[in-house]
Amino acid sequence: MSPSASRPSNATLVLLASLYCAQGLPSGLIAHSLPVLLRQHGVDLALIGLLKLLALPWLLKVLWAPWVDRLASPRLGHHRGWILPLQSGVVVCLAALALLAPQTLFGSGLWLLLGLLVLINLLASTQDVATDGLTVRLLPERWRGLGNSLQVGGYKVGMIVSGSGLLLVIDPLGWNLALGLLAGLVLLMSVPILLFPERRLLPFQPAQAESALGPRLLLNHYRGLLAQPGMLLWLAVVLTFKLGDSLGSPMIKPMLVDQGWSTAQLGQLTLIGSLAGIGGALLGGLLYARIGVLRALILFGALQALGIAALALLVGQGANTGLVYAVTLFEQMADGMSTVALFAAMMRMCRPEHEGADFTLQASAQLLLSGFVGAGSGVLAKWVGYEGLFVGAGGLGMLVLVIVLAHAQREAATKGARLRP
C-alpha cells in the first residue's frame, strides 16, 4: 500500500503509542524503581550498578535487526509476527516476577531476577526493531514527526508509570499486586497490534528484502545502507546532532545538588521535566508536518543548543526556584522537539523492507557516541566549571548545525542532478 500524505488515522496513532508505551513500562521498572527497591532490601551497591549492564541488548540489537526485517510470519504478518510473541514474552516475564516473593528475588534469587531482566530487555529491544520498521512503513514522510512524538511521548509515559508510579503504589499494594498490574498494562498495550490487519494493509514484499539468510545477511544489509548516496554525510549529522545535549544535560542534577536541592525537589523537577519533554515532542511532531525536515532540524537544533547554553544562568541561582524551572523545562521541551526531528529525518533514509534495521543502525550509532560524550561531562565540568560546560555544550550544538546545512545542500544538488535531462 502506498502511503498517502493525509493525516494518519486515530487507530494508527493509538497503535504506535501503545507499542512505544509498552517498551517504556519495563524500562521504567529497571531504570528507576528497582535500584530503590534493591537498596531498601540491603543489596550491595556494586550489584545495583550491574543494572546498567542489563541494557546491553538495546545497544547490541543492531546485530540481529536485519533478521527482523528479513523474516516474516505468513500467518501473523511481518512486523506483527515479531511484536506479538515478543510482547507476550515480556508479559510472561513480568508475571513471573509478580508471582515470586520480593524477599526471595532480592535475596537468594537475585540472579534469577537479573536473568529475567536481561530477558525482558532482549525481548523489548527486539520488539523495538519491529516497531520502528512498522512505524516507517505506516507513516508518510510528512507525518513521521508526529509518529516520533508518539515514540518519545509513549516511551516516557511508560517509564513514568513504572518508575515514579510504581514507587508510589508498591507500599499500599505490595510487590506482587503492583508487578501483576504492570504485566496487565503491557498486556493491555498489546490489544491494538492484535487487532491490526497488517497482512492486508502492509503485505510483506520479499523481493525488496535481502536474499541471504546466513551470516552474510548482516554484512549485506548494512553495506547496502552505507552505499546509499550521501549516507556518510548523513551519518555525520546523526552522530553529532545531539552531542551538545549529551555533553551538558548529565550535569544538570549534580549542579542543583551542589546548590542544596533535596532528593524530593529533584524528583518533582524530573517528573515535571518529563511531562515538558512529552509536550515538546508532541509540539515538534506537529510543527515538523508544517515546516518540513530541514527547517525542523535547524530550528529545533538551535533551540536545543540555546536550552543547554541557558543552563549556565542557573549557576549560583539554585535558590531561585522559578528560574530553575523555567530554564530546565525549556531545555526539556527543546530536547523533545529536536529528538523528534532527528528520528523523523532518520526514517527518510530507510530503504523499503529494510526499515527496522536501517533505523536501528542510525539510532544505535547516535546513542553510542552520545553515551561516550556524556560520560566525559563530569570531567569537563571539573575542569571548566558548570558555566563553562553549559556554554561550551551550547556552542557545540550550534556548530554541528553546519553539518546539517552541508547535508541539505548535497541532497538538493543530488535532486537537481536527477531532474536535469
Short mmCIF file of C-alpha atoms in Angstrom, two decimals:
data_model
loop_
_atom_site.label_atom_id
_atom_site.label_comp_id
_atom_site.label_asym_id
_atom_site.label_seq_id
_atom_site.Cartn_x
_atom_site.Cartn_y
_atom_site.Cartn_z
CA MET A 1 0.00 0.00 0.00
CA SER A 2 1.46 3.33 -0.97
CA PRO A 3 1.19 5.75 1.95
CA SER A 4 -0.86 8.88 1.37
CA ALA A 5 0.11 12.30 2.62
CA SER A 6 -3.10 12.58 4.65
CA ARG A 7 -3.01 12.55 8.43
CA PRO A 8 -2.77 9.02 9.89
CA SER A 9 -5.96 7.60 11.35
CA ASN A 10 -6.62 7.66 15.08
CA ALA A 11 -6.34 3.87 15.12
CA THR A 12 -2.80 4.14 13.69
CA LEU A 13 -1.81 6.72 16.30
CA VAL A 14 -3.21 4.58 19.13
CA LEU A 15 -1.36 1.55 17.75
CA LEU A 16 2.01 3.29 17.70
CA ALA A 17 1.52 4.99 21.08
CA SER A 18 0.61 1.65 22.68
CA LEU A 19 3.69 -0.13 21.26
CA TYR A 20 6.13 2.52 22.46
CA CYS A 21 4.41 2.78 25.85
CA ALA A 22 4.77 -1.00 26.18
CA GLN A 23 8.55 -0.58 25.75
CA GLY A 24 8.71 2.14 28.42
CA LEU A 25 6.87 0.11 31.07
CA PRO A 26 9.61 -2.47 31.74
CA SER A 27 12.33 0.14 31.13
CA GLY A 28 10.99 2.38 33.91
CA LEU A 29 10.89 -0.60 36.27
CA ILE A 30 14.54 -1.44 35.59
CA ALA A 31 15.94 2.10 35.45
CA HIS A 32 14.01 3.86 38.22
CA SER A 33 12.10 1.51 40.54
CA LEU A 34 14.42 -1.46 41.03
CA PRO A 35 17.51 0.49 42.18
CA VAL A 36 15.42 1.95 45.02
CA LEU A 37 13.81 -1.38 45.94
CA LEU A 38 17.09 -3.29 45.79
CA ARG A 39 18.80 -0.81 48.11
CA GLN A 40 15.87 -0.91 50.53
CA HIS A 41 16.40 -4.68 50.78
CA GLY A 42 20.10 -4.21 51.51
CA VAL A 43 21.51 -5.28 48.14
CA ASP A 44 25.13 -4.22 47.62
CA LEU A 45 25.69 -1.05 45.61
CA ALA A 46 28.08 -2.85 43.27
CA LEU A 47 25.33 -5.29 42.29
CA ILE A 48 22.84 -2.47 41.85
CA GLY A 49 25.33 -0.88 39.46
CA LEU A 50 25.10 -4.03 37.31
CA LEU A 51 21.58 -2.97 36.32
CA LYS A 52 23.18 -0.63 33.77
CA LEU A 53 24.70 -3.65 32.00
CA LEU A 54 21.25 -5.20 31.63
CA ALA A 55 20.54 -2.60 28.92
CA LEU A 56 23.20 -4.12 26.62
CA PRO A 57 20.56 -5.73 24.32
CA TRP A 58 19.44 -2.21 23.38
CA LEU A 59 22.94 -1.48 22.06
CA LEU A 60 23.56 -4.93 20.57
CA LYS A 61 20.20 -5.25 18.76
CA VAL A 62 21.90 -3.85 15.67
CA LEU A 63 23.50 -7.31 15.28
CA TRP A 64 20.21 -9.17 14.82
CA ALA A 65 17.99 -6.39 13.45
CA PRO A 66 18.46 -7.48 9.77
CA TRP A 67 16.82 -10.83 10.54
CA VAL A 68 13.79 -8.99 11.96
CA ASP A 69 13.47 -7.23 8.59
CA ARG A 70 14.10 -10.39 6.57
CA LEU A 71 11.91 -12.99 8.30
CA ALA A 72 8.13 -12.67 8.24
CA SER A 73 5.29 -14.76 9.64
CA PRO A 74 2.94 -15.88 6.84
CA ARG A 75 0.04 -16.09 9.33
CA LEU A 76 0.51 -13.03 11.56
CA GLY A 77 2.21 -10.64 9.15
CA HIS A 78 5.74 -9.26 9.06
CA HIS A 79 6.11 -6.83 11.98
CA ARG A 80 3.05 -8.12 13.82
CA GLY A 81 4.55 -11.60 13.69
CA TRP A 82 7.51 -10.33 15.71
CA ILE A 83 5.78 -7.88 18.03
CA LEU A 84 3.01 -10.14 19.34
CA PRO A 85 5.27 -13.03 20.53
CA LEU A 86 7.93 -10.66 21.88
CA GLN A 87 5.48 -8.52 23.82
CA SER A 88 3.78 -11.67 25.12
CA GLY A 89 7.18 -12.82 26.37
CA VAL A 90 7.58 -9.56 28.32
CA VAL A 91 4.16 -10.14 29.90
CA VAL A 92 5.17 -13.68 30.93
CA CYS A 93 8.45 -12.44 32.48
CA LEU A 94 6.68 -9.68 34.44
CA ALA A 95 4.02 -12.15 35.57
CA ALA A 96 6.78 -14.49 36.79
CA LEU A 97 8.29 -11.63 38.82
CA ALA A 98 4.83 -10.89 40.24
CA LEU A 99 4.42 -14.49 41.42
CA LEU A 100 7.72 -14.54 43.33
CA ALA A 101 8.22 -13.09 46.80
CA PRO A 102 10.39 -9.94 46.89
CA GLN A 103 12.37 -11.40 49.80
CA THR A 104 13.41 -14.25 47.50
CA LEU A 105 14.10 -12.09 44.44
CA PHE A 106 16.20 -9.57 46.36
CA GLY A 107 17.97 -12.27 48.37
CA SER A 108 18.84 -15.80 47.29
CA GLY A 109 17.01 -15.37 43.98
CA LEU A 110 18.83 -12.22 42.93
CA TRP A 111 20.48 -13.89 39.93
CA LEU A 112 17.07 -15.17 38.80
CA LEU A 113 15.84 -11.56 38.96
CA LEU A 114 18.81 -10.33 36.90
CA GLY A 115 18.32 -13.13 34.37
CA LEU A 116 14.64 -12.27 33.89
CA LEU A 117 15.52 -8.59 33.49
CA VAL A 118 18.08 -9.41 30.78
CA LEU A 119 15.43 -11.48 29.01
CA ILE A 120 12.91 -8.61 29.28
CA ASN A 121 15.42 -6.20 27.74
CA LEU A 122 16.23 -8.69 24.96
CA LEU A 123 12.54 -9.09 24.12
CA ALA A 124 11.73 -5.36 24.37
CA SER A 125 14.74 -4.24 22.31
CA THR A 126 13.88 -6.69 19.52
CA GLN A 127 10.26 -5.54 19.64
CA ASP A 128 11.62 -2.01 19.15
CA VAL A 129 13.27 -3.02 15.87
CA ALA A 130 9.98 -4.39 14.53
CA THR A 131 8.01 -1.41 15.86
CA ASP A 132 10.35 1.12 14.23
CA GLY A 133 10.06 -0.75 10.94
CA LEU A 134 6.28 -0.76 11.21
CA THR A 135 6.24 2.97 12.02
CA VAL A 136 8.32 3.86 8.95
CA ARG A 137 6.01 1.83 6.69
CA LEU A 138 2.78 3.13 8.23
CA LEU A 139 3.51 6.85 8.17
CA PRO A 140 4.00 9.11 5.14
CA GLU A 141 7.07 11.35 5.41
CA ARG A 142 5.12 14.47 6.37
CA TRP A 143 3.65 12.76 9.45
CA ARG A 144 6.74 10.93 10.68
CA GLY A 145 7.40 13.77 13.09
CA LEU A 146 4.05 13.04 14.72
CA GLY A 147 4.93 9.33 14.75
CA ASN A 148 8.15 10.07 16.59
CA SER A 149 6.23 12.30 19.00
CA LEU A 150 4.28 9.19 19.90
CA GLN A 151 7.54 7.26 20.17
CA VAL A 152 9.13 9.74 22.58
CA GLY A 153 5.91 10.51 24.45
CA GLY A 154 4.66 6.93 24.71
CA TYR A 155 8.01 5.66 25.95
CA LYS A 156 8.29 8.41 28.57
CA VAL A 157 4.71 7.82 29.78
CA GLY A 158 5.52 4.13 30.20
CA MET A 159 8.67 4.97 32.16
CA ILE A 160 6.79 7.41 34.42
CA VAL A 161 4.09 4.82 35.18
CA SER A 162 6.53 2.02 36.02
CA GLY A 163 9.10 4.32 37.63
CA SER A 164 7.52 7.06 39.75
CA GLY A 165 4.07 5.43 39.63
CA LEU A 166 5.24 2.02 40.79
CA LEU A 167 7.20 3.50 43.71
CA LEU A 168 4.06 5.36 44.82
CA VAL A 169 1.79 2.30 44.85
CA ILE A 170 4.13 -0.52 45.85
CA ASP A 171 3.78 0.09 49.61
CA PRO A 172 -0.03 0.06 49.74
CA LEU A 173 -0.45 -2.65 47.09
CA GLY A 174 2.61 -4.81 47.71
CA TRP A 175 5.19 -6.16 45.24
CA ASN A 176 3.06 -8.98 43.83
CA LEU A 177 -0.04 -6.96 43.01
CA ALA A 178 1.96 -3.97 41.73
CA LEU A 179 4.00 -6.16 39.34
CA GLY A 180 0.84 -8.00 38.32
CA LEU A 181 -0.75 -4.69 37.34
CA LEU A 182 2.38 -3.80 35.37
CA ALA A 183 2.14 -7.09 33.46
CA GLY A 184 -1.55 -6.37 32.87
CA LEU A 185 -0.74 -2.94 31.43
CA VAL A 186 1.74 -4.42 28.94
CA LEU A 187 -0.92 -6.99 28.00
CA LEU A 188 -3.45 -4.17 27.50
CA MET A 189 -0.96 -2.36 25.26
CA SER A 190 -0.92 -5.48 23.05
CA VAL A 191 -4.59 -5.20 22.07
CA PRO A 192 -4.11 -2.63 19.21
CA ILE A 193 -1.40 -4.71 17.47
CA LEU A 194 -3.51 -7.85 17.95
CA LEU A 195 -6.36 -6.15 16.07
CA PHE A 196 -4.14 -4.59 13.37
CA PRO A 197 -4.70 -6.23 9.93
CA GLU A 198 -1.08 -5.97 8.77
CA ARG A 199 -1.26 -8.71 6.13
CA ARG A 200 -3.98 -6.76 4.31
CA LEU A 201 -2.65 -3.22 4.79
CA LEU A 202 1.13 -3.77 4.64
CA PRO A 203 1.90 -7.04 2.87
CA PHE A 204 5.49 -8.23 3.09
CA GLN A 205 7.46 -7.70 -0.14
CA PRO A 206 10.25 -10.31 -0.09
CA ALA A 207 11.60 -9.16 -3.48
CA GLN A 208 12.80 -5.94 -1.81
CA ALA A 209 14.34 -7.71 1.19
CA GLU A 210 17.83 -9.24 1.37
CA SER A 211 18.13 -12.61 -0.38
CA ALA A 212 20.67 -14.06 2.07
CA LEU A 213 19.66 -15.58 5.41
CA GLY A 214 23.01 -16.73 6.74
CA PRO A 215 25.89 -14.81 8.34
CA ARG A 216 26.33 -12.65 5.21
CA LEU A 217 22.93 -11.06 5.80
CA LEU A 218 24.37 -8.68 8.40
CA LEU A 219 27.19 -7.53 6.10
CA ASN A 220 24.97 -7.25 3.01
CA HIS A 221 22.30 -5.32 4.87
CA TYR A 222 24.49 -2.60 6.32
CA ARG A 223 26.79 -2.40 3.31
CA GLY A 224 23.70 -1.64 1.24
CA LEU A 225 22.66 1.10 3.67
CA LEU A 226 26.09 2.76 3.68
CA ALA A 227 26.25 2.61 -0.12
CA GLN A 228 23.29 4.98 -0.48
CA PRO A 229 24.23 8.40 -1.93
CA GLY A 230 25.03 10.90 0.79
CA MET A 231 24.74 8.36 3.60
CA LEU A 232 28.17 9.04 5.13
CA LEU A 233 27.43 12.76 5.40
CA TRP A 234 24.02 11.98 6.85
CA LEU A 235 25.62 9.67 9.44
CA ALA A 236 27.81 12.62 10.44
CA VAL A 237 24.55 14.52 11.16
CA VAL A 238 23.17 11.59 13.15
CA LEU A 239 26.34 11.25 15.23
CA THR A 240 26.75 14.94 16.05
CA PHE A 241 23.22 16.39 16.22
CA LYS A 242 22.68 15.56 19.93
CA LEU A 243 26.29 15.92 21.12
CA GLY A 244 25.75 19.30 22.79
CA ASP A 245 22.78 17.96 24.71
CA SER A 246 24.67 14.77 25.64
CA LEU A 247 27.59 16.83 26.97
CA GLY A 248 25.55 19.29 29.04
CA SER A 249 22.42 17.56 30.30
CA PRO A 250 24.08 14.95 32.62
CA MET A 251 25.36 17.77 34.84
CA ILE A 252 22.01 19.47 35.50
CA LYS A 253 21.15 17.46 38.62
CA PRO A 254 24.71 17.42 40.08
CA MET A 255 24.78 21.21 39.73
CA LEU A 256 21.48 21.53 41.59
CA VAL A 257 22.64 19.10 44.29
CA ASP A 258 25.69 21.29 44.81
CA GLN A 259 23.31 24.22 45.27
CA GLY A 260 21.32 22.49 48.01
CA TRP A 261 18.44 20.82 46.15
CA SER A 262 16.97 17.83 48.01
CA THR A 263 16.09 14.44 46.56
CA ALA A 264 12.38 15.25 46.77
CA GLN A 265 12.85 18.56 44.94
CA LEU A 266 14.86 16.84 42.20
CA GLY A 267 12.23 14.10 41.91
CA GLN A 268 9.50 16.67 41.37
CA LEU A 269 11.63 18.56 38.84
CA THR A 270 12.35 15.30 36.99
CA LEU A 271 8.66 14.37 36.79
CA ILE A 272 7.55 17.80 35.57
CA GLY A 273 10.53 17.91 33.20
CA SER A 274 9.49 14.56 31.71
CA LEU A 275 5.99 15.91 31.08
CA ALA A 276 7.52 19.01 29.45
CA GLY A 277 9.62 16.72 27.25
CA ILE A 278 6.49 14.86 26.16
CA GLY A 279 4.81 18.18 25.36
CA GLY A 280 7.85 19.28 23.37
CA ALA A 281 7.82 16.02 21.42
CA LEU A 282 4.14 16.45 20.52
CA LEU A 283 4.66 20.09 19.53
CA GLY A 284 7.73 19.15 17.50
CA GLY A 285 5.82 16.47 15.62
CA LEU A 286 3.04 18.86 14.67
CA LEU A 287 5.48 21.58 13.57
CA TYR A 288 7.52 19.04 11.58
CA ALA A 289 4.45 18.32 9.44
CA ARG A 290 4.16 22.06 8.66
CA ILE A 291 7.76 23.20 8.16
CA GLY A 292 9.46 20.08 6.77
CA VAL A 293 12.60 18.19 7.68
CA LEU A 294 15.36 20.78 7.05
CA ARG A 295 13.67 23.67 8.84
CA ALA A 296 12.77 21.36 11.72
CA LEU A 297 16.34 20.13 12.14
CA ILE A 298 17.76 23.67 12.04
CA LEU A 299 15.10 25.31 14.23
CA PHE A 300 14.80 22.57 16.83
CA GLY A 301 18.58 22.02 16.85
CA ALA A 302 19.10 25.73 17.54
CA LEU A 303 16.51 25.66 20.35
CA GLN A 304 18.24 22.61 21.81
CA ALA A 305 21.62 24.39 21.80
CA LEU A 306 20.06 27.54 23.30
CA GLY A 307 18.42 25.49 26.05
CA ILE A 308 21.72 23.84 27.03
CA ALA A 309 23.60 27.15 27.00
CA ALA A 310 20.87 28.78 29.10
CA LEU A 311 21.60 26.32 31.91
CA ALA A 312 24.67 28.47 32.64
CA LEU A 313 22.20 31.06 34.03
CA LEU A 314 21.43 28.65 36.89
CA VAL A 315 24.97 28.58 38.27
CA GLY A 316 24.70 30.13 41.73
CA GLN A 317 20.93 30.60 41.32
CA GLY A 318 19.72 27.36 42.94
CA ALA A 319 17.53 29.27 45.41
CA ASN A 320 15.63 30.89 42.53
CA THR A 321 13.18 28.02 42.00
CA GLY A 322 11.19 29.86 39.34
CA LEU A 323 14.29 30.45 37.20
CA VAL A 324 15.41 26.82 37.61
CA TYR A 325 12.04 25.51 36.45
CA ALA A 326 11.78 27.99 33.56
CA VAL A 327 15.21 27.13 32.15
CA THR A 328 15.12 23.37 32.73
CA LEU A 329 11.60 22.97 31.33
CA PHE A 330 12.57 24.96 28.24
CA GLU A 331 15.60 22.69 27.83
CA GLN A 332 13.43 19.58 28.18
CA MET A 333 10.90 20.83 25.63
CA ALA A 334 13.67 21.70 23.16
CA ASP A 335 15.22 18.27 23.70
CA GLY A 336 11.89 16.59 22.91
CA MET A 337 11.45 18.66 19.75
CA SER A 338 14.99 18.05 18.47
CA THR A 339 14.77 14.31 19.16
CA VAL A 340 11.55 14.06 17.15
CA ALA A 341 13.10 15.96 14.22
CA LEU A 342 16.21 13.77 14.18
CA PHE A 343 14.31 10.47 14.42
CA ALA A 344 11.83 11.54 11.72
CA ALA A 345 14.72 12.51 9.43
CA MET A 346 16.41 9.16 10.13
CA MET A 347 13.27 7.41 8.86
CA ARG A 348 13.72 9.13 5.48
CA MET A 349 16.97 7.25 4.99
CA CYS A 350 15.44 3.79 5.50
CA ARG A 351 15.04 1.51 2.48
CA PRO A 352 11.84 -0.47 1.73
CA GLU A 353 11.74 -3.78 3.67
CA HIS A 354 14.94 -2.70 5.49
CA GLU A 355 13.23 -0.13 7.72
CA GLY A 356 13.76 -1.72 11.13
CA ALA A 357 17.47 -2.46 10.80
CA ASP A 358 18.28 0.75 8.88
CA PHE A 359 16.67 2.84 11.62
CA THR A 360 18.30 0.72 14.33
CA LEU A 361 21.81 1.25 12.94
CA GLN A 362 21.36 5.02 12.89
CA ALA A 363 19.82 5.13 16.37
CA SER A 364 22.46 2.83 17.88
CA ALA A 365 25.33 4.86 16.40
CA GLN A 366 23.83 8.07 17.77
CA LEU A 367 23.27 6.64 21.24
CA LEU A 368 26.72 5.06 21.44
CA LEU A 369 28.64 8.24 20.65
CA SER A 370 26.35 10.35 22.83
CA GLY A 371 26.97 7.93 25.69
CA PHE A 372 30.74 8.28 25.40
CA VAL A 373 30.48 12.08 25.26
CA GLY A 374 28.09 12.16 28.21
CA ALA A 375 30.48 10.00 30.25
CA GLY A 376 33.09 12.76 29.97
CA SER A 377 30.79 15.60 31.01
CA GLY A 378 31.74 15.34 34.68
CA VAL A 379 35.46 15.55 33.94
CA LEU A 380 34.91 18.61 31.76
CA ALA A 381 32.71 20.24 34.42
CA LYS A 382 35.50 19.86 36.98
CA TRP A 383 37.95 21.39 34.54
CA VAL A 384 35.99 24.40 33.24
CA GLY A 385 33.17 24.64 35.80
CA TYR A 386 29.43 24.24 35.27
CA GLU A 387 29.09 27.58 33.49
CA GLY A 388 31.88 26.82 31.03
CA LEU A 389 30.47 23.34 30.40
CA PHE A 390 26.95 24.55 29.56
CA VAL A 391 28.10 27.43 27.36
CA GLY A 392 30.56 25.16 25.54
CA ALA A 393 27.91 22.45 25.07
CA GLY A 394 25.50 25.02 23.64
CA GLY A 395 28.19 26.30 21.27
CA LEU A 396 28.88 22.74 20.13
CA GLY A 397 25.17 22.29 19.47
CA MET A 398 25.16 25.37 17.22
CA LEU A 399 28.33 24.32 15.44
CA VAL A 400 27.00 20.93 14.36
CA LEU A 401 24.14 22.63 12.51
CA VAL A 402 26.75 23.41 9.84
CA ILE A 403 26.82 19.67 9.07
CA VAL A 404 23.01 19.69 8.75
CA LEU A 405 23.26 22.50 6.21
CA ALA A 406 26.00 20.65 4.30
CA HIS A 407 23.79 17.55 4.11
CA ALA A 408 20.84 19.63 2.90
CA GLN A 409 22.95 21.25 0.17
CA ARG A 410 24.22 17.89 -1.01
CA GLU A 411 20.70 16.47 -1.07
CA ALA A 412 19.44 19.48 -3.05
CA ALA A 413 22.31 19.12 -5.53
CA THR A 414 21.56 15.40 -5.97
CA LYS A 415 17.88 16.10 -6.63
CA GLY A 416 18.80 18.84 -9.11
CA ALA A 417 21.10 16.48 -11.00
CA ARG A 418 18.30 13.90 -11.25
CA LEU A 419 15.90 16.49 -12.68
CA ARG A 420 18.31 17.67 -15.39
CA PRO A 421 17.84 15.88 -18.75
#
